[in-house]
Amino acid sequence: MTRAFTFPGQGSQTVGMGRELAENMPVAAQVFEEVDDALSEHLSRVMFEGPQEDLTLTHNAQPALMAVSIAVIRVLEKDFDVPLATAAAYVAGHSLGEYSALTAAGALTLSDAAKLLRLRGEAMQRAVPVGEGAMAAILGLEMADVEAVVKEAVQDGEVCTAANDNANGQVVISGTKAAVERAIPLAKEKGAMKGVLLPVSAPFHCALMQPAAEEMEAALKETAIQAPVVPVIANVTAAPENDPEVIRRLLVEQVTGRVRWRESVLKMAELGVDSFVEAGAGKVLTGLVRRIDRSLTGLSLQTPTDIEAFATSLKS
């Protein structure tokens, strides 16, 4: 069995995530304390106690989700003696989850990842005035049809693009609000089962995010990046990357670029991966893996019990 570890993106956050880990595993509690220290605030309190509307704020959700993912990895490595480098052949993360993947693989420090994700969330929010951008999920159309829809939807310099290729028949579009709203009925005309606006605060992964990309480029220039202990499948290329300077460049491109998650999973399968382990909050990626290729297996690690069972299975 060849494994990849995957790391969830925004939308997987829930109040209480990571709390059981922190209460039962000192190694996990240390991760949350380190993130709190890096951000000079008690983000962990928002994670454990809410309110949900505060946790959902982009600049909180991004470092919070990363913290839970790294807590899982640290517990696995330090309490159960399962190093990531021996348990996984590749790592990959969905959008902000790519930072979690890089941190898990030793390319970024936990403190730097927390600071970068806080900035990333703030920069994305600043890039487009509230109400001017939107995102929508288009269900039941393949990518070629979605690309035709978004091309038809734009008018007078508007932006509308396929932002997340999540799975077969599950594509998220992003851009100028009017263009995204125009795209939904066009998608239905082409046979989409559903098109629904998403409750997001900004139009991520489209050209409107260019100001945020420039902020991230400046911050990443000042951030040390090491070669990861296992290759990272990059969002924007859906290919394995090891070179720190390439990773740095791709993290900038990722802000405006498409999240090629379906292609990433298929690439890992092509490279021999048959088992996907989702580390952190929720089971979104585990579900997407099965939707992309039903021959692949998926497993979610969120609690001490999950981690112990997984570690035991490796040693049996």
Tab-separated table of C-alpha atoms in Angstrom:
chain	number	residue	atom	x	y	z
A	1	MET	CA	0.000	0.000	0.000
A	2	THR	CA	1.316	3.434	-0.991
A	3	ARG	CA	-0.076	6.393	0.966
A	4	ALA	CA	-0.453	10.109	0.509
A	5	PHE	CA	-1.391	12.468	3.309
A	6	THR	CA	-3.871	15.194	2.425
A	7	PHE	CA	-4.724	18.398	4.275
A	8	PRO	CA	-8.118	20.144	4.176
A	9	GLY	CA	-8.911	23.664	3.060
A	10	GLN	CA	-11.313	26.380	4.084
A	11	GLY	CA	-14.842	25.196	4.771
A	12	SER	CA	-13.780	22.273	6.966
A	13	GLN	CA	-13.587	24.412	10.108
A	14	THR	CA	-15.974	23.699	13.003
A	15	VAL	CA	-16.019	25.004	16.557
A	16	GLY	CA	-14.399	22.416	18.815
A	17	MET	CA	-11.952	21.130	16.220
A	18	GLY	CA	-8.692	20.037	17.812
A	19	ARG	CA	-10.039	20.330	21.355
A	20	GLU	CA	-10.032	16.595	22.080
A	21	LEU	CA	-6.475	16.385	20.797
A	22	ALA	CA	-5.366	19.287	22.981
A	23	GLU	CA	-7.039	17.877	26.092
A	24	ASN	CA	-5.578	14.393	25.708
A	25	MET	CA	-2.272	14.816	23.906
A	26	PRO	CA	0.293	17.317	25.273
A	27	VAL	CA	2.102	17.309	21.924
A	28	ALA	CA	-1.058	18.645	20.258
A	29	ALA	CA	-1.582	21.260	22.965
A	30	GLN	CA	1.965	22.441	22.302
A	31	VAL	CA	1.147	22.945	18.603
A	32	PHE	CA	-1.833	25.152	19.436
A	33	GLU	CA	0.236	27.142	21.944
A	34	GLU	CA	2.944	27.691	19.338
A	35	VAL	CA	0.402	28.984	16.826
A	36	ASP	CA	-1.110	31.272	19.481
A	37	ASP	CA	2.353	32.628	20.248
A	38	ALA	CA	3.162	33.162	16.558
A	39	LEU	CA	-0.030	35.193	16.083
A	40	SER	CA	0.149	36.898	19.498
A	41	GLU	CA	-3.450	35.934	20.262
A	42	HIS	CA	-5.544	33.038	21.572
A	43	LEU	CA	-6.679	31.595	18.250
A	44	SER	CA	-7.039	28.226	19.991
A	45	ARG	CA	-9.790	29.678	22.195
A	46	VAL	CA	-11.764	30.632	19.074
A	47	MET	CA	-11.161	27.144	17.669
A	48	PHE	CA	-12.311	25.345	20.805
A	49	GLU	CA	-15.096	27.668	21.976
A	50	GLY	CA	-16.171	29.778	19.015
A	51	PRO	CA	-18.205	31.652	18.090
A	52	GLN	CA	-18.493	30.019	14.677
A	53	GLU	CA	-18.686	33.371	12.880
A	54	ASP	CA	-15.266	34.324	14.286
A	55	LEU	CA	-13.729	30.982	13.374
A	56	THR	CA	-15.117	31.256	9.839
A	57	LEU	CA	-13.371	34.580	9.206
A	58	THR	CA	-10.797	33.840	6.526
A	59	HIS	CA	-7.839	35.173	8.529
A	60	ASN	CA	-8.774	32.865	11.437
A	61	ALA	CA	-9.938	29.791	9.553
A	62	GLN	CA	-6.740	29.441	7.535
A	63	PRO	CA	-4.167	29.228	10.376
A	64	ALA	CA	-6.677	27.340	12.552
A	65	LEU	CA	-7.156	24.540	10.038
A	66	MET	CA	-3.407	24.299	9.535
A	67	ALA	CA	-2.897	24.032	13.324
A	68	VAL	CA	-5.288	21.088	13.644
A	69	SER	CA	-3.622	19.276	10.752
A	70	ILE	CA	-0.146	19.724	12.211
A	71	ALA	CA	-1.360	18.656	15.662
A	72	VAL	CA	-2.480	15.355	14.105
A	73	ILE	CA	0.881	14.890	12.376
A	74	ARG	CA	2.907	15.750	15.496
A	75	VAL	CA	0.909	13.308	17.631
A	76	LEU	CA	1.376	10.607	15.029
A	77	GLU	CA	5.118	11.241	14.847
A	78	LYS	CA	5.979	11.894	18.493
A	79	ASP	CA	3.470	9.832	20.460
A	80	PHE	CA	3.112	6.888	18.088
A	81	ASP	CA	6.554	6.902	16.432
A	82	VAL	CA	5.208	7.121	12.883
A	83	PRO	CA	7.341	9.621	10.924
A	84	LEU	CA	5.600	11.219	7.984
A	85	ALA	CA	8.539	10.352	5.740
A	86	THR	CA	7.953	6.623	6.286
A	87	ALA	CA	4.147	6.699	6.358
A	88	ALA	CA	3.583	8.734	3.191
A	89	ALA	CA	5.022	8.878	-0.308
A	90	TYR	CA	3.471	12.289	-1.060
A	91	VAL	CA	1.606	15.113	0.656
A	92	ALA	CA	-0.974	17.472	-0.815
A	93	GLY	CA	-3.333	20.103	0.539
A	94	HIS	CA	-6.403	21.869	-0.798
A	95	SER	CA	-5.696	25.610	-1.149
A	96	LEU	CA	-4.542	26.724	2.340
A	97	GLY	CA	-3.999	23.018	3.017
A	98	GLU	CA	-0.921	23.216	0.809
A	99	TYR	CA	0.703	25.232	3.602
A	100	SER	CA	-0.278	22.472	6.042
A	101	ALA	CA	1.244	19.893	3.721
A	102	LEU	CA	4.479	21.868	3.451
A	103	THR	CA	4.634	22.288	7.241
A	104	ALA	CA	3.978	18.597	7.833
A	105	ALA	CA	6.787	17.781	5.394
A	106	GLY	CA	9.231	20.152	7.097
A	107	ALA	CA	9.405	22.742	4.322
A	108	LEU	CA	7.894	25.472	6.514
A	109	THR	CA	8.134	25.989	10.257
A	110	LEU	CA	4.875	25.938	12.194
A	111	SER	CA	5.343	29.561	13.263
A	112	ASP	CA	6.042	30.767	9.724
A	113	ALA	CA	3.058	28.846	8.336
A	114	ALA	CA	0.740	30.426	10.919
A	115	LYS	CA	1.980	33.934	10.104
A	116	LEU	CA	1.793	33.374	6.349
A	117	LEU	CA	-1.751	32.042	6.560
A	118	ARG	CA	-2.884	34.914	8.747
A	119	LEU	CA	-1.473	37.324	6.153
A	120	ARG	CA	-2.927	35.282	3.293
A	121	GLY	CA	-6.390	35.452	4.818
A	122	GLU	CA	-6.145	39.182	5.450
A	123	ALA	CA	-4.683	39.878	2.000
A	124	MET	CA	-7.408	37.890	0.250
A	125	GLN	CA	-10.057	39.828	2.146
A	126	ARG	CA	-8.429	43.170	1.258
A	127	ALA	CA	-8.056	42.336	-2.426
A	128	VAL	CA	-11.728	42.758	-3.368
A	129	PRO	CA	-14.310	44.997	-1.657
A	130	VAL	CA	-17.046	42.995	0.070
A	131	GLY	CA	-19.955	42.370	-2.284
A	132	GLU	CA	-18.012	42.795	-5.516
A	133	GLY	CA	-16.886	39.187	-5.862
A	134	ALA	CA	-18.548	35.791	-5.528
A	135	MET	CA	-17.992	32.053	-5.837
A	136	ALA	CA	-20.437	29.338	-6.876
A	137	ALA	CA	-20.421	25.553	-6.967
A	138	ILE	CA	-21.400	24.035	-10.304
A	139	LEU	CA	-22.497	20.425	-9.902
A	140	GLY	CA	-22.938	17.932	-12.712
A	141	LEU	CA	-20.789	19.536	-15.426
A	142	GLU	CA	-17.295	18.510	-16.438
A	143	MET	CA	-14.472	21.037	-16.653
A	144	ALA	CA	-14.665	21.682	-20.407
A	145	ASP	CA	-18.325	22.675	-20.136
A	146	VAL	CA	-17.663	24.879	-17.098
A	147	GLU	CA	-14.857	26.650	-18.948
A	148	ALA	CA	-17.251	27.364	-21.815
A	149	VAL	CA	-19.838	28.715	-19.367
A	150	VAL	CA	-17.482	31.123	-17.601
A	151	LYS	CA	-16.185	32.415	-20.928
A	152	GLU	CA	-19.737	33.183	-22.017
A	153	ALA	CA	-20.651	34.774	-18.665
A	154	VAL	CA	-18.100	37.610	-18.615
A	155	GLN	CA	-18.849	41.100	-19.890
A	156	ASP	CA	-16.905	44.378	-20.049
A	157	GLY	CA	-13.690	43.320	-18.362
A	158	GLU	CA	-15.328	41.169	-15.673
A	159	VAL	CA	-13.615	38.104	-14.271
A	160	CYS	CA	-15.100	34.618	-14.045
A	161	THR	CA	-13.030	31.474	-13.945
A	162	ALA	CA	-13.037	27.854	-12.856
A	163	ALA	CA	-11.283	28.190	-9.501
A	164	ASN	CA	-11.479	24.729	-7.909
A	165	ASP	CA	-11.549	21.488	-9.892
A	166	ASN	CA	-12.588	19.413	-6.898
A	167	ALA	CA	-13.899	16.191	-8.415
A	168	ASN	CA	-15.760	14.805	-11.394
A	169	GLY	CA	-18.764	17.061	-11.855
A	170	GLN	CA	-17.871	19.329	-8.958
A	171	VAL	CA	-16.283	22.621	-10.013
A	172	VAL	CA	-16.248	25.940	-8.145
A	173	ILE	CA	-16.217	29.162	-10.155
A	174	SER	CA	-14.984	32.528	-8.907
A	175	GLY	CA	-14.929	36.126	-10.039
A	176	THR	CA	-16.950	39.320	-10.356
A	177	LYS	CA	-20.308	38.833	-8.632
A	178	ALA	CA	-22.412	39.764	-11.667
A	179	ALA	CA	-20.503	37.353	-13.915
A	180	VAL	CA	-20.706	34.486	-11.414
A	181	GLU	CA	-24.447	35.044	-11.002
A	182	ARG	CA	-24.818	35.111	-14.795
A	183	ALA	CA	-22.901	31.830	-15.080
A	184	ILE	CA	-25.275	29.820	-12.895
A	185	PRO	CA	-28.277	29.757	-15.285
A	186	LEU	CA	-25.901	29.303	-18.229
A	187	ALA	CA	-24.505	26.209	-16.510
A	188	LYS	CA	-27.994	24.844	-15.989
A	189	GLU	CA	-28.730	25.362	-19.683
A	190	LYS	CA	-25.704	23.175	-20.426
A	191	GLY	CA	-27.034	20.422	-18.152
A	192	ALA	CA	-25.676	21.251	-14.695
A	193	MET	CA	-27.722	19.629	-11.935
A	194	LYS	CA	-27.183	22.572	-9.653
A	195	GLY	CA	-25.446	25.915	-9.372
A	196	VAL	CA	-25.322	27.595	-5.999
A	197	LEU	CA	-23.603	30.698	-4.659
A	198	LEU	CA	-21.219	29.897	-1.801
A	199	PRO	CA	-21.167	31.803	1.510
A	200	VAL	CA	-17.613	33.115	1.120
A	201	SER	CA	-16.222	36.544	1.890
A	202	ALA	CA	-14.072	36.923	-1.232
A	203	PRO	CA	-13.625	35.429	-4.744
A	204	PHE	CA	-10.635	33.144	-4.145
A	205	HIS	CA	-8.371	31.644	-6.831
A	206	CYS	CA	-9.118	34.080	-9.628
A	207	ALA	CA	-7.417	37.111	-11.174
A	208	LEU	CA	-9.178	39.468	-8.743
A	209	MET	CA	-6.824	38.108	-6.070
A	210	GLN	CA	-3.733	39.602	-7.759
A	211	PRO	CA	-3.202	42.197	-4.983
A	212	ALA	CA	-3.144	39.348	-2.458
A	213	ALA	CA	-0.676	37.418	-4.623
A	214	GLU	CA	1.662	40.415	-4.566
A	215	GLU	CA	1.455	40.618	-0.775
A	216	MET	CA	2.203	36.907	-0.480
A	217	GLU	CA	5.128	37.192	-2.894
A	218	ALA	CA	6.729	39.831	-0.673
A	219	ALA	CA	6.163	37.782	2.478
A	220	LEU	CA	7.389	34.532	0.943
A	221	LYS	CA	10.623	36.210	-0.202
A	222	GLU	CA	11.420	36.733	3.482
A	223	THR	CA	10.443	33.193	4.545
A	224	ALA	CA	12.828	30.238	4.728
A	225	ILE	CA	11.609	27.199	2.782
A	226	GLN	CA	13.380	23.844	3.065
A	227	ALA	CA	13.145	20.837	0.772
A	228	PRO	CA	10.179	18.736	1.981
A	229	VAL	CA	10.910	15.248	3.340
A	230	VAL	CA	8.445	13.861	0.771
A	231	PRO	CA	7.316	15.543	-2.472
A	232	VAL	CA	4.407	17.990	-2.295
A	233	ILE	CA	1.797	17.811	-5.035
A	234	ALA	CA	1.305	21.481	-5.894
A	235	ASN	CA	-2.208	22.873	-6.396
A	236	VAL	CA	-1.426	24.812	-9.546
A	237	THR	CA	0.570	22.120	-11.372
A	238	ALA	CA	-0.916	18.892	-9.958
A	239	ALA	CA	2.664	17.602	-10.015
A	240	PRO	CA	5.234	16.648	-7.354
A	241	GLU	CA	7.607	19.398	-6.275
A	242	ASN	CA	10.740	19.293	-4.087
A	243	ASP	CA	12.644	22.431	-4.974
A	244	PRO	CA	12.174	25.214	-2.377
A	245	GLU	CA	12.379	28.006	-4.963
A	246	VAL	CA	9.796	26.341	-7.196
A	247	ILE	CA	7.552	25.846	-4.157
A	248	ARG	CA	7.937	29.526	-3.268
A	249	ARG	CA	6.888	30.595	-6.768
A	250	LEU	CA	3.953	28.198	-6.906
A	251	LEU	CA	2.592	29.413	-3.565
A	252	VAL	CA	2.353	32.880	-5.119
A	253	GLU	CA	0.690	31.528	-8.270
A	254	GLN	CA	-1.720	29.549	-6.109
A	255	VAL	CA	-3.447	32.717	-4.853
A	256	THR	CA	-4.878	33.500	-8.300
A	257	GLY	CA	-4.511	30.029	-9.845
A	258	ARG	CA	-6.837	27.058	-10.056
A	259	VAL	CA	-6.841	24.421	-7.329
A	260	ARG	CA	-6.351	21.301	-9.473
A	261	TRP	CA	-7.491	18.850	-6.814
A	262	ARG	CA	-9.043	16.238	-9.121
A	263	GLU	CA	-5.906	16.219	-11.251
A	264	SER	CA	-3.717	16.070	-8.135
A	265	VAL	CA	-5.465	12.955	-6.858
A	266	LEU	CA	-5.256	11.327	-10.283
A	267	LYS	CA	-1.548	12.200	-10.516
A	268	MET	CA	-0.872	10.585	-7.137
A	269	ALA	CA	-2.810	7.501	-8.238
A	270	GLU	CA	-0.724	7.423	-11.422
A	271	LEU	CA	2.400	7.556	-9.212
A	272	GLY	CA	1.213	4.494	-7.317
A	273	VAL	CA	-0.769	5.963	-4.406
A	274	ASP	CA	-3.796	3.861	-3.514
A	275	SER	CA	-4.550	5.113	0.008
A	276	PHE	CA	-5.234	8.714	1.067
A	277	VAL	CA	-5.021	9.810	4.710
A	278	GLU	CA	-6.696	13.144	5.502
A	279	ALA	CA	-5.066	14.807	8.524
A	280	GLY	CA	-7.102	17.455	10.291
A	281	ALA	CA	-10.642	18.769	10.502
A	282	GLY	CA	-13.474	17.121	8.613
A	283	LYS	CA	-13.674	14.493	5.889
A	284	VAL	CA	-14.180	16.620	2.778
A	285	LEU	CA	-11.067	15.412	0.956
A	286	THR	CA	-11.724	11.804	1.898
A	287	GLY	CA	-15.108	12.071	0.187
A	288	LEU	CA	-13.617	13.739	-2.880
A	289	VAL	CA	-11.025	10.975	-3.286
A	290	ARG	CA	-13.783	8.361	-3.523
A	291	ARG	CA	-15.713	10.515	-5.973
A	292	ILE	CA	-12.647	10.972	-8.185
A	293	ASP	CA	-11.714	7.266	-8.287
A	294	ARG	CA	-13.719	4.629	-6.419
A	295	SER	CA	-10.786	2.211	-6.486
A	296	LEU	CA	-8.891	4.495	-4.071
A	297	THR	CA	-9.295	4.280	-0.310
A	298	GLY	CA	-9.581	7.194	2.078
A	299	LEU	CA	-9.201	7.622	5.824
A	300	SER	CA	-9.663	10.664	8.087
A	301	LEU	CA	-7.509	11.310	11.179
A	302	GLN	CA	-9.078	13.802	13.588
A	303	THR	CA	-9.097	12.345	17.110
A	304	PRO	CA	-6.616	10.505	19.368
A	305	THR	CA	-8.595	7.317	18.715
A	306	ASP	CA	-8.297	7.776	14.934
A	307	ILE	CA	-4.552	8.323	15.186
A	308	GLU	CA	-3.959	5.375	17.503
A	309	ALA	CA	-5.971	3.032	15.273
A	310	PHE	CA	-4.033	4.171	12.205
A	311	ALA	CA	-0.657	3.801	13.929
A	312	THR	CA	-1.613	0.341	15.164
A	313	SER	CA	-2.669	-0.726	11.679
A	314	LEU	CA	0.766	0.225	10.340
A	315	LYS	CA	2.505	-1.988	12.851
A	316	SER	CA	0.226	-5.014	12.634
